[in-house]
């Protein structure tokens, strides 16, 4: 990804459309009225992090979850005196899983939107991001504008910002459980192109064997990434304080550089 940092920055600066995301349905919260979320997590001794397989944010090396978000979540849990536990989720179910206590946060490159904030408490944004088209190199030479791609069949993660954008723009698409599966479908020629996060697109097309014949272009929006917590949670302020401290001591910048996304950090 290092050779593509300038491209990422340029796409981020030229992005024009606002992200949108469908509101999730609410449910009964695991917390009683007025109960501290911090106390709840510390009492049980685990901080359960809801994720999908999404390099370079959360992905597995052997049996261990690593990535920018995974490393930051581990550091936050350590400061709280608890153990970080990672749980793969279906993205469409994120709000319900937060409310019923299956997970305690979503730390997985989640896009901040006004709709999302109606049902989830969002931390301060910590990375810039946007949605891009990913397609085989030969196709990339054929299509010069998003409008020329109107007839293509796209792959996208179900419930994602990318799906919302494709639906709004009336593109044809097939929804997959994860962005990685959407990307794989393009490699397998089951779909013509994918719409995924630029941080993932840059990582996979640069570093992952089997995906290096793909490339990305056409920034569709301008968005920011945040951590999602239970609505009204006192944990939100603690996460914000953690990011402020981690930016000040350089932990955020150092971790981002480790995964090649230092240009996306919001200072």
PDB file of C-alpha atoms in Angstrom:
ATOM      1  CA  UNK A   1       0.000   0.000   0.000  1.00  0.00           C
ATOM      2  CA  UNK A   2       2.919   2.324   0.570  1.00  0.00           C
ATOM      3  CA  UNK A   3       3.240   3.093  -3.141  1.00  0.00           C
ATOM      4  CA  UNK A   4      -0.410   4.073  -3.177  1.00  0.00           C
ATOM      5  CA  UNK A   5      -0.505   6.533  -0.256  1.00  0.00           C
ATOM      6  CA  UNK A   6      -0.491   9.529  -2.594  1.00  0.00           C
ATOM      7  CA  UNK A   7      -3.358   8.022  -4.571  1.00  0.00           C
ATOM      8  CA  UNK A   8      -5.338   7.454  -1.376  1.00  0.00           C
ATOM      9  CA  UNK A   9      -4.781  11.052  -0.310  1.00  0.00           C
ATOM     10  CA  UNK A  10      -5.837  12.377  -3.707  1.00  0.00           C
ATOM     11  CA  UNK A  11      -9.022  10.309  -3.720  1.00  0.00           C
ATOM     12  CA  UNK A  12      -9.854  11.384  -0.187  1.00  0.00           C
ATOM     13  CA  UNK A  13      -9.418  15.042  -1.096  1.00  0.00           C
ATOM     14  CA  UNK A  14     -11.502  14.800  -4.268  1.00  0.00           C
ATOM     15  CA  UNK A  15     -14.352  12.752  -2.784  1.00  0.00           C
ATOM     16  CA  UNK A  16     -17.618  14.588  -3.140  1.00  0.00           C
ATOM     17  CA  UNK A  17     -20.687  12.594  -2.139  1.00  0.00           C
ATOM     18  CA  UNK A  18     -21.858  12.092   1.436  1.00  0.00           C
ATOM     19  CA  UNK A  19     -22.069   8.584   2.855  1.00  0.00           C
ATOM     20  CA  UNK A  20     -25.416   7.145   3.818  1.00  0.00           C
ATOM     21  CA  UNK A  21     -26.353   4.089   5.773  1.00  0.00           C
ATOM     22  CA  UNK A  22     -29.703   2.473   6.560  1.00  0.00           C
ATOM     23  CA  UNK A  23     -30.851   2.778  10.145  1.00  0.00           C
ATOM     24  CA  UNK A  24     -30.803  -0.374  12.222  1.00  0.00           C
ATOM     25  CA  UNK A  25     -33.763  -1.603  14.208  1.00  0.00           C
ATOM     26  CA  UNK A  26     -33.523  -1.158  17.925  1.00  0.00           C
ATOM     27  CA  UNK A  27     -34.043  -3.727  20.645  1.00  0.00           C
ATOM     28  CA  UNK A  28     -33.786  -4.194  24.403  1.00  0.00           C
ATOM     29  CA  UNK A  29     -30.439  -3.103  25.829  1.00  0.00           C
ATOM     30  CA  UNK A  30     -28.389  -5.414  28.042  1.00  0.00           C
ATOM     31  CA  UNK A  31     -27.799  -2.401  30.306  1.00  0.00           C
ATOM     32  CA  UNK A  32     -30.351  -1.324  32.867  1.00  0.00           C
ATOM     33  CA  UNK A  33     -31.361   2.327  32.837  1.00  0.00           C
ATOM     34  CA  UNK A  34     -28.548   4.444  34.240  1.00  0.00           C
ATOM     35  CA  UNK A  35     -26.105   1.509  34.413  1.00  0.00           C
ATOM     36  CA  UNK A  36     -22.480   2.241  33.557  1.00  0.00           C
ATOM     37  CA  UNK A  37     -21.239   0.443  30.456  1.00  0.00           C
ATOM     38  CA  UNK A  38     -17.660   0.785  31.733  1.00  0.00           C
ATOM     39  CA  UNK A  39     -18.584  -0.922  35.000  1.00  0.00           C
ATOM     40  CA  UNK A  40     -20.486  -3.630  33.111  1.00  0.00           C
ATOM     41  CA  UNK A  41     -17.444  -4.474  30.955  1.00  0.00           C
ATOM     42  CA  UNK A  42     -14.963  -4.301  33.827  1.00  0.00           C
ATOM     43  CA  UNK A  43     -17.129  -6.535  35.991  1.00  0.00           C
ATOM     44  CA  UNK A  44     -17.245  -9.300  33.372  1.00  0.00           C
ATOM     45  CA  UNK A  45     -13.550  -8.821  32.551  1.00  0.00           C
ATOM     46  CA  UNK A  46     -13.859  -8.921  28.765  1.00  0.00           C
ATOM     47  CA  UNK A  47     -14.341  -6.276  26.089  1.00  0.00           C
ATOM     48  CA  UNK A  48     -16.058  -8.050  23.194  1.00  0.00           C
ATOM     49  CA  UNK A  49     -15.193  -6.414  19.876  1.00  0.00           C
ATOM     50  CA  UNK A  50     -17.554  -6.966  16.945  1.00  0.00           C
ATOM     51  CA  UNK A  51     -15.649  -7.307  13.660  1.00  0.00           C
ATOM     52  CA  UNK A  52     -15.623  -8.713  10.140  1.00  0.00           C
ATOM     53  CA  UNK A  53     -12.546 -10.017   8.298  1.00  0.00           C
ATOM     54  CA  UNK A  54     -11.407  -6.674   6.932  1.00  0.00           C
ATOM     55  CA  UNK A  55      -7.692  -6.166   6.281  1.00  0.00           C
ATOM     56  CA  UNK A  56      -5.889  -3.957   7.190  1.00  0.00           C
ATOM     57  CA  UNK A  57      -8.340  -3.177  10.034  1.00  0.00           C
ATOM     58  CA  UNK A  58      -9.126  -6.626  11.475  1.00  0.00           C
ATOM     59  CA  UNK A  59      -7.757  -9.874  10.040  1.00  0.00           C
ATOM     60  CA  UNK A  60      -6.179 -13.108  11.242  1.00  0.00           C
ATOM     61  CA  UNK A  61      -2.547 -14.121  11.368  1.00  0.00           C
ATOM     62  CA  UNK A  62      -2.714 -17.734  12.480  1.00  0.00           C
ATOM     63  CA  UNK A  63      -5.202 -17.731  15.337  1.00  0.00           C
ATOM     64  CA  UNK A  64      -4.659 -14.103  16.343  1.00  0.00           C
ATOM     65  CA  UNK A  65      -6.677 -11.095  15.182  1.00  0.00           C
ATOM     66  CA  UNK A  66      -4.384  -8.273  14.060  1.00  0.00           C
ATOM     67  CA  UNK A  67      -4.737  -5.058  12.068  1.00  0.00           C
ATOM     68  CA  UNK A  68      -4.978  -1.362  12.859  1.00  0.00           C
ATOM     69  CA  UNK A  69      -8.362  -1.602  14.588  1.00  0.00           C
ATOM     70  CA  UNK A  70      -7.529  -4.896  16.310  1.00  0.00           C
ATOM     71  CA  UNK A  71      -4.282  -3.501  17.727  1.00  0.00           C
ATOM     72  CA  UNK A  72      -5.970  -0.318  18.943  1.00  0.00           C
ATOM     73  CA  UNK A  73      -8.844  -2.271  20.516  1.00  0.00           C
ATOM     74  CA  UNK A  74      -6.364  -4.489  22.381  1.00  0.00           C
ATOM     75  CA  UNK A  75      -4.531  -1.416  23.689  1.00  0.00           C
ATOM     76  CA  UNK A  76      -7.818   0.153  24.828  1.00  0.00           C
ATOM     77  CA  UNK A  77      -8.929  -3.025  26.607  1.00  0.00           C
ATOM     78  CA  UNK A  78      -5.566  -3.215  28.370  1.00  0.00           C
ATOM     79  CA  UNK A  79      -5.998   0.338  29.665  1.00  0.00           C
ATOM     80  CA  UNK A  80      -9.399  -0.689  31.019  1.00  0.00           C
ATOM     81  CA  UNK A  81      -7.875  -3.686  32.784  1.00  0.00           C
ATOM     82  CA  UNK A  82      -9.846  -6.240  30.766  1.00  0.00           C
ATOM     83  CA  UNK A  83      -9.152  -8.668  27.926  1.00  0.00           C
ATOM     84  CA  UNK A  84     -10.139  -7.900  24.325  1.00  0.00           C
ATOM     85  CA  UNK A  85     -12.174 -10.672  22.746  1.00  0.00           C
ATOM     86  CA  UNK A  86     -12.945 -10.572  19.020  1.00  0.00           C
ATOM     87  CA  UNK A  87     -16.214 -11.852  17.595  1.00  0.00           C
ATOM     88  CA  UNK A  88     -17.040 -12.046  13.888  1.00  0.00           C
ATOM     89  CA  UNK A  89     -20.503 -10.673  13.207  1.00  0.00           C
ATOM     90  CA  UNK A  90     -22.939 -10.233  10.356  1.00  0.00           C
ATOM     91  CA  UNK A  91     -22.754  -6.517   9.593  1.00  0.00           C
ATOM     92  CA  UNK A  92     -26.526  -6.103   9.243  1.00  0.00           C
ATOM     93  CA  UNK A  93     -26.978  -7.263  12.860  1.00  0.00           C
ATOM     94  CA  UNK A  94     -24.479  -4.885  14.505  1.00  0.00           C
ATOM     95  CA  UNK A  95     -26.985  -2.703  16.398  1.00  0.00           C
ATOM     96  CA  UNK A  96     -28.929  -5.631  17.841  1.00  0.00           C
ATOM     97  CA  UNK A  97     -25.717  -7.400  18.879  1.00  0.00           C
ATOM     98  CA  UNK A  98     -24.573  -4.284  20.734  1.00  0.00           C
ATOM     99  CA  UNK A  99     -27.876  -3.881  22.519  1.00  0.00           C
ATOM    100  CA  UNK A 100     -28.269  -7.501  23.610  1.00  0.00           C
ATOM    101  CA  UNK A 101     -24.686  -7.677  24.945  1.00  0.00           C
ATOM    102  CA  UNK A 102     -23.320 -10.137  22.382  1.00  0.00           C
ATOM    103  CA  UNK A 103     -20.649  -7.518  21.641  1.00  0.00           C
ATOM    104  CA  UNK A 104     -19.535  -4.395  23.501  1.00  0.00           C
ATOM    105  CA  UNK A 105     -18.361  -2.326  20.533  1.00  0.00           C
ATOM    106  CA  UNK A 106     -17.866  -2.292  16.769  1.00  0.00           C
ATOM    107  CA  UNK A 107     -14.203  -1.552  16.024  1.00  0.00           C
ATOM    108  CA  UNK A 108     -14.037  -2.458  12.366  1.00  0.00           C
ATOM    109  CA  UNK A 109     -13.642   0.491  10.003  1.00  0.00           C
ATOM    110  CA  UNK A 110     -17.242   1.581  10.582  1.00  0.00           C
ATOM    111  CA  UNK A 111     -18.465   4.629   8.667  1.00  0.00           C
ATOM    112  CA  UNK A 112     -19.933   7.455  10.733  1.00  0.00           C
ATOM    113  CA  UNK A 113     -23.316   8.622   9.417  1.00  0.00           C
ATOM    114  CA  UNK A 114     -26.224  10.612  10.825  1.00  0.00           C
ATOM    115  CA  UNK A 115     -28.521   7.609  10.383  1.00  0.00           C
ATOM    116  CA  UNK A 116     -26.130   5.363  12.301  1.00  0.00           C
ATOM    117  CA  UNK A 117     -25.937   7.841  15.168  1.00  0.00           C
ATOM    118  CA  UNK A 118     -29.668   7.430  15.750  1.00  0.00           C
ATOM    119  CA  UNK A 119     -29.105   3.908  17.110  1.00  0.00           C
ATOM    120  CA  UNK A 120     -25.388   3.692  17.956  1.00  0.00           C
ATOM    121  CA  UNK A 121     -23.098   5.924  19.994  1.00  0.00           C
ATOM    122  CA  UNK A 122     -20.171   6.890  17.747  1.00  0.00           C
ATOM    123  CA  UNK A 123     -16.678   7.780  18.920  1.00  0.00           C
ATOM    124  CA  UNK A 124     -14.743  10.698  17.459  1.00  0.00           C
ATOM    125  CA  UNK A 125     -13.671   9.860  13.876  1.00  0.00           C
ATOM    126  CA  UNK A 126     -10.093   8.594  13.702  1.00  0.00           C
ATOM    127  CA  UNK A 127      -9.545   7.728  10.000  1.00  0.00           C
ATOM    128  CA  UNK A 128     -10.655   9.160   6.666  1.00  0.00           C
ATOM    129  CA  UNK A 129     -12.029   6.704   4.146  1.00  0.00           C
ATOM    130  CA  UNK A 130     -14.237   6.376   1.094  1.00  0.00           C
ATOM    131  CA  UNK A 131     -15.820   3.787  -1.180  1.00  0.00           C
ATOM    132  CA  UNK A 132     -14.089   2.909  -4.464  1.00  0.00           C
ATOM    133  CA  UNK A 133     -14.638   0.648  -7.470  1.00  0.00           C
ATOM    134  CA  UNK A 134     -12.283  -2.355  -7.641  1.00  0.00           C
ATOM    135  CA  UNK A 135     -11.997  -4.231 -10.931  1.00  0.00           C
ATOM    136  CA  UNK A 136      -9.508  -6.292 -12.957  1.00  0.00           C
ATOM    137  CA  UNK A 137      -6.704  -4.307 -14.557  1.00  0.00           C
ATOM    138  CA  UNK A 138      -7.954  -5.023 -18.075  1.00  0.00           C
ATOM    139  CA  UNK A 139     -11.439  -3.697 -17.250  1.00  0.00           C
ATOM    140  CA  UNK A 140      -9.970  -0.659 -15.530  1.00  0.00           C
ATOM    141  CA  UNK A 141      -8.475   0.418 -18.847  1.00  0.00           C
ATOM    142  CA  UNK A 142     -11.928   0.195 -20.475  1.00  0.00           C
ATOM    143  CA  UNK A 143     -13.992   2.192 -17.989  1.00  0.00           C
ATOM    144  CA  UNK A 144     -12.968   5.808 -17.463  1.00  0.00           C
ATOM    145  CA  UNK A 145     -15.940   7.157 -15.474  1.00  0.00           C
ATOM    146  CA  UNK A 146     -18.446   5.711 -12.962  1.00  0.00           C
ATOM    147  CA  UNK A 147     -21.237   6.346 -15.482  1.00  0.00           C
ATOM    148  CA  UNK A 148     -19.578   4.001 -17.976  1.00  0.00           C
ATOM    149  CA  UNK A 149     -19.861   1.228 -15.356  1.00  0.00           C
ATOM    150  CA  UNK A 150     -23.638   1.528 -15.037  1.00  0.00           C
ATOM    151  CA  UNK A 151     -24.335  -1.820 -16.752  1.00  0.00           C
ATOM    152  CA  UNK A 152     -21.787  -3.829 -14.719  1.00  0.00           C
ATOM    153  CA  UNK A 153     -22.700  -6.301 -11.980  1.00  0.00           C
ATOM    154  CA  UNK A 154     -21.104  -5.186  -8.706  1.00  0.00           C
ATOM    155  CA  UNK A 155     -20.220  -7.078  -5.540  1.00  0.00           C
ATOM    156  CA  UNK A 156     -20.641  -5.360  -2.176  1.00  0.00           C
ATOM    157  CA  UNK A 157     -20.863  -6.157   1.531  1.00  0.00           C
ATOM    158  CA  UNK A 158     -24.432  -6.499   2.788  1.00  0.00           C
ATOM    159  CA  UNK A 159     -25.513  -3.572   4.954  1.00  0.00           C
ATOM    160  CA  UNK A 160     -22.468  -1.472   4.084  1.00  0.00           C
ATOM    161  CA  UNK A 161     -22.173   2.126   2.954  1.00  0.00           C
ATOM    162  CA  UNK A 162     -21.133   0.749  -0.427  1.00  0.00           C
ATOM    163  CA  UNK A 163     -24.448  -1.082  -0.768  1.00  0.00           C
ATOM    164  CA  UNK A 164     -26.344   2.100   0.080  1.00  0.00           C
ATOM    165  CA  UNK A 165     -24.445   4.056  -2.583  1.00  0.00           C
ATOM    166  CA  UNK A 166     -25.011   1.398  -5.260  1.00  0.00           C
ATOM    167  CA  UNK A 167     -28.709   1.195  -4.412  1.00  0.00           C
ATOM    168  CA  UNK A 168     -29.117   4.985  -4.509  1.00  0.00           C
ATOM    169  CA  UNK A 169     -27.328   5.197  -7.862  1.00  0.00           C
ATOM    170  CA  UNK A 170     -29.348   2.257  -9.232  1.00  0.00           C
ATOM    171  CA  UNK A 171     -26.375   0.018 -10.025  1.00  0.00           C
ATOM    172  CA  UNK A 172     -26.913  -3.742 -10.237  1.00  0.00           C
ATOM    173  CA  UNK A 173     -25.207  -5.649  -7.446  1.00  0.00           C
ATOM    174  CA  UNK A 174     -24.928  -8.875  -5.470  1.00  0.00           C
ATOM    175  CA  UNK A 175     -24.505  -8.543  -1.696  1.00  0.00           C
ATOM    176  CA  UNK A 176     -22.000 -10.714   0.191  1.00  0.00           C
ATOM    177  CA  UNK A 177     -21.446 -11.204   3.916  1.00  0.00           C
ATOM    178  CA  UNK A 178     -17.990  -9.561   3.909  1.00  0.00           C
ATOM    179  CA  UNK A 179     -15.972  -7.156   1.768  1.00  0.00           C
ATOM    180  CA  UNK A 180     -13.358  -9.867   1.271  1.00  0.00           C
ATOM    181  CA  UNK A 181     -15.983 -12.196  -0.226  1.00  0.00           C
ATOM    182  CA  UNK A 182     -17.136  -9.366  -2.489  1.00  0.00           C
ATOM    183  CA  UNK A 183     -13.551  -8.841  -3.657  1.00  0.00           C
ATOM    184  CA  UNK A 184     -13.046 -12.583  -4.201  1.00  0.00           C
ATOM    185  CA  UNK A 185     -16.127 -12.709  -6.425  1.00  0.00           C
ATOM    186  CA  UNK A 186     -14.419 -10.222  -8.773  1.00  0.00           C
ATOM    187  CA  UNK A 187     -11.288 -12.399  -8.874  1.00  0.00           C
ATOM    188  CA  UNK A 188     -13.478 -15.404  -9.686  1.00  0.00           C
ATOM    189  CA  UNK A 189     -15.257 -13.384 -12.411  1.00  0.00           C
ATOM    190  CA  UNK A 190     -18.627 -13.966 -10.759  1.00  0.00           C
ATOM    191  CA  UNK A 191     -19.078 -10.183 -10.705  1.00  0.00           C
ATOM    192  CA  UNK A 192     -17.519  -7.408 -12.781  1.00  0.00           C
ATOM    193  CA  UNK A 193     -16.374  -5.083  -9.994  1.00  0.00           C
ATOM    194  CA  UNK A 194     -16.660  -4.503  -6.253  1.00  0.00           C
ATOM    195  CA  UNK A 195     -17.344  -1.431  -4.141  1.00  0.00           C
ATOM    196  CA  UNK A 196     -15.324  -1.537  -0.910  1.00  0.00           C
ATOM    197  CA  UNK A 197     -13.416   0.744   1.482  1.00  0.00           C
ATOM    198  CA  UNK A 198     -10.312   2.351   0.021  1.00  0.00           C
ATOM    199  CA  UNK A 199      -8.166   1.243   2.983  1.00  0.00           C
ATOM    200  CA  UNK A 200      -9.029  -2.381   2.202  1.00  0.00           C
ATOM    201  CA  UNK A 201      -8.763  -1.907  -1.564  1.00  0.00           C
ATOM    202  CA  UNK A 202      -5.248  -0.479  -1.266  1.00  0.00           C
ATOM    203  CA  UNK A 203      -4.113  -3.197   1.133  1.00  0.00           C
ATOM    204  CA  UNK A 204      -5.399  -6.146  -0.883  1.00  0.00           C
ATOM    205  CA  UNK A 205      -4.361  -4.938  -4.346  1.00  0.00           C
ATOM    206  CA  UNK A 206      -0.869  -4.153  -3.050  1.00  0.00           C
ATOM    207  CA  UNK A 207      -0.111  -6.934  -0.570  1.00  0.00           C
ATOM    208  CA  UNK A 208      -2.394  -9.958  -0.938  1.00  0.00           C
ATOM    209  CA  UNK A 209      -1.499 -12.744  -3.336  1.00  0.00           C
ATOM    210  CA  UNK A 210      -4.357 -13.499  -5.693  1.00  0.00           C
ATOM    211  CA  UNK A 211      -5.712  -9.945  -5.650  1.00  0.00           C
ATOM    212  CA  UNK A 212      -2.823  -8.136  -7.303  1.00  0.00           C
ATOM    213  CA  UNK A 213      -4.417  -8.273 -10.749  1.00  0.00           C
ATOM    214  CA  UNK A 214      -7.101  -5.930  -9.399  1.00  0.00           C
ATOM    215  CA  UNK A 215      -6.951  -2.172  -9.042  1.00  0.00           C
ATOM    216  CA  UNK A 216      -9.193   0.591  -7.759  1.00  0.00           C
ATOM    217  CA  UNK A 217     -10.486   3.944  -8.959  1.00  0.00           C
ATOM    218  CA  UNK A 218     -13.516   6.273  -8.782  1.00  0.00           C
ATOM    219  CA  UNK A 219     -13.996   7.572  -5.257  1.00  0.00           C
ATOM    220  CA  UNK A 220     -17.756   7.605  -4.624  1.00  0.00           C
ATOM    221  CA  UNK A 221     -17.960   9.529  -1.356  1.00  0.00           C
ATOM    222  CA  UNK A 222     -16.161  11.135   1.555  1.00  0.00           C
ATOM    223  CA  UNK A 223     -16.497   9.397   4.903  1.00  0.00           C
ATOM    224  CA  UNK A 224     -14.951   9.051   8.329  1.00  0.00           C
ATOM    225  CA  UNK A 225     -14.368   5.936  10.425  1.00  0.00           C
ATOM    226  CA  UNK A 226     -15.407   5.644  14.064  1.00  0.00           C
ATOM    227  CA  UNK A 227     -15.931   3.102  16.860  1.00  0.00           C
ATOM    228  CA  UNK A 228     -19.540   2.146  17.581  1.00  0.00           C
ATOM    229  CA  UNK A 229     -20.845   1.623  21.116  1.00  0.00           C
ATOM    230  CA  UNK A 230     -24.187   1.166  22.804  1.00  0.00           C
ATOM    231  CA  UNK A 231     -26.474   4.181  22.583  1.00  0.00           C
ATOM    232  CA  UNK A 232     -25.888   6.454  25.570  1.00  0.00           C
ATOM    233  CA  UNK A 233     -22.835   4.457  26.697  1.00  0.00           C
ATOM    234  CA  UNK A 234     -20.347   6.142  29.033  1.00  0.00           C
ATOM    235  CA  UNK A 235     -17.719   4.067  27.205  1.00  0.00           C
ATOM    236  CA  UNK A 236     -17.826   6.527  24.294  1.00  0.00           C
ATOM    237  CA  UNK A 237     -16.072   9.271  26.243  1.00  0.00           C
ATOM    238  CA  UNK A 238     -13.461   6.772  27.415  1.00  0.00           C
ATOM    239  CA  UNK A 239     -12.750   5.712  23.814  1.00  0.00           C
ATOM    240  CA  UNK A 240     -12.453   9.386  22.813  1.00  0.00           C
ATOM    241  CA  UNK A 241      -9.989  10.021  25.640  1.00  0.00           C
ATOM    242  CA  UNK A 242      -8.014   6.953  24.559  1.00  0.00           C
ATOM    243  CA  UNK A 243      -7.711   8.257  20.994  1.00  0.00           C
ATOM    244  CA  UNK A 244      -6.684  11.716  22.216  1.00  0.00           C
ATOM    245  CA  UNK A 245      -3.953  10.216  24.414  1.00  0.00           C
ATOM    246  CA  UNK A 246      -2.856   7.784  21.675  1.00  0.00           C
ATOM    247  CA  UNK A 247      -2.540  10.587  19.126  1.00  0.00           C
ATOM    248  CA  UNK A 248      -0.541  12.667  21.580  1.00  0.00           C
ATOM    249  CA  UNK A 249       1.945   9.882  22.397  1.00  0.00           C
ATOM    250  CA  UNK A 250       2.163   8.723  18.750  1.00  0.00           C
ATOM    251  CA  UNK A 251       0.558   5.297  19.192  1.00  0.00           C
ATOM    252  CA  UNK A 252      -2.098   5.939  16.524  1.00  0.00           C
ATOM    253  CA  UNK A 253       0.457   7.156  13.992  1.00  0.00           C
ATOM    254  CA  UNK A 254       2.862   4.304  14.701  1.00  0.00           C
ATOM    255  CA  UNK A 255       0.111   1.683  14.437  1.00  0.00           C
ATOM    256  CA  UNK A 256      -1.253   3.198  11.225  1.00  0.00           C
ATOM    257  CA  UNK A 257       2.221   3.204   9.688  1.00  0.00           C
ATOM    258  CA  UNK A 258       2.587  -0.489  10.541  1.00  0.00           C
ATOM    259  CA  UNK A 259      -0.370  -1.213   8.261  1.00  0.00           C
ATOM    260  CA  UNK A 260       0.396   1.410   5.601  1.00  0.00           C
ATOM    261  CA  UNK A 261      -2.573   3.704   6.309  1.00  0.00           C
ATOM    262  CA  UNK A 262      -0.785   6.634   7.982  1.00  0.00           C
ATOM    263  CA  UNK A 263      -2.158   9.097   5.378  1.00  0.00           C
ATOM    264  CA  UNK A 264      -5.718   8.341   6.535  1.00  0.00           C
ATOM    265  CA  UNK A 265      -5.190   9.304  10.212  1.00  0.00           C
ATOM    266  CA  UNK A 266      -7.339  12.212  11.436  1.00  0.00           C
ATOM    267  CA  UNK A 267      -5.140  14.216  13.810  1.00  0.00           C
TER     268      UNK A 267
END
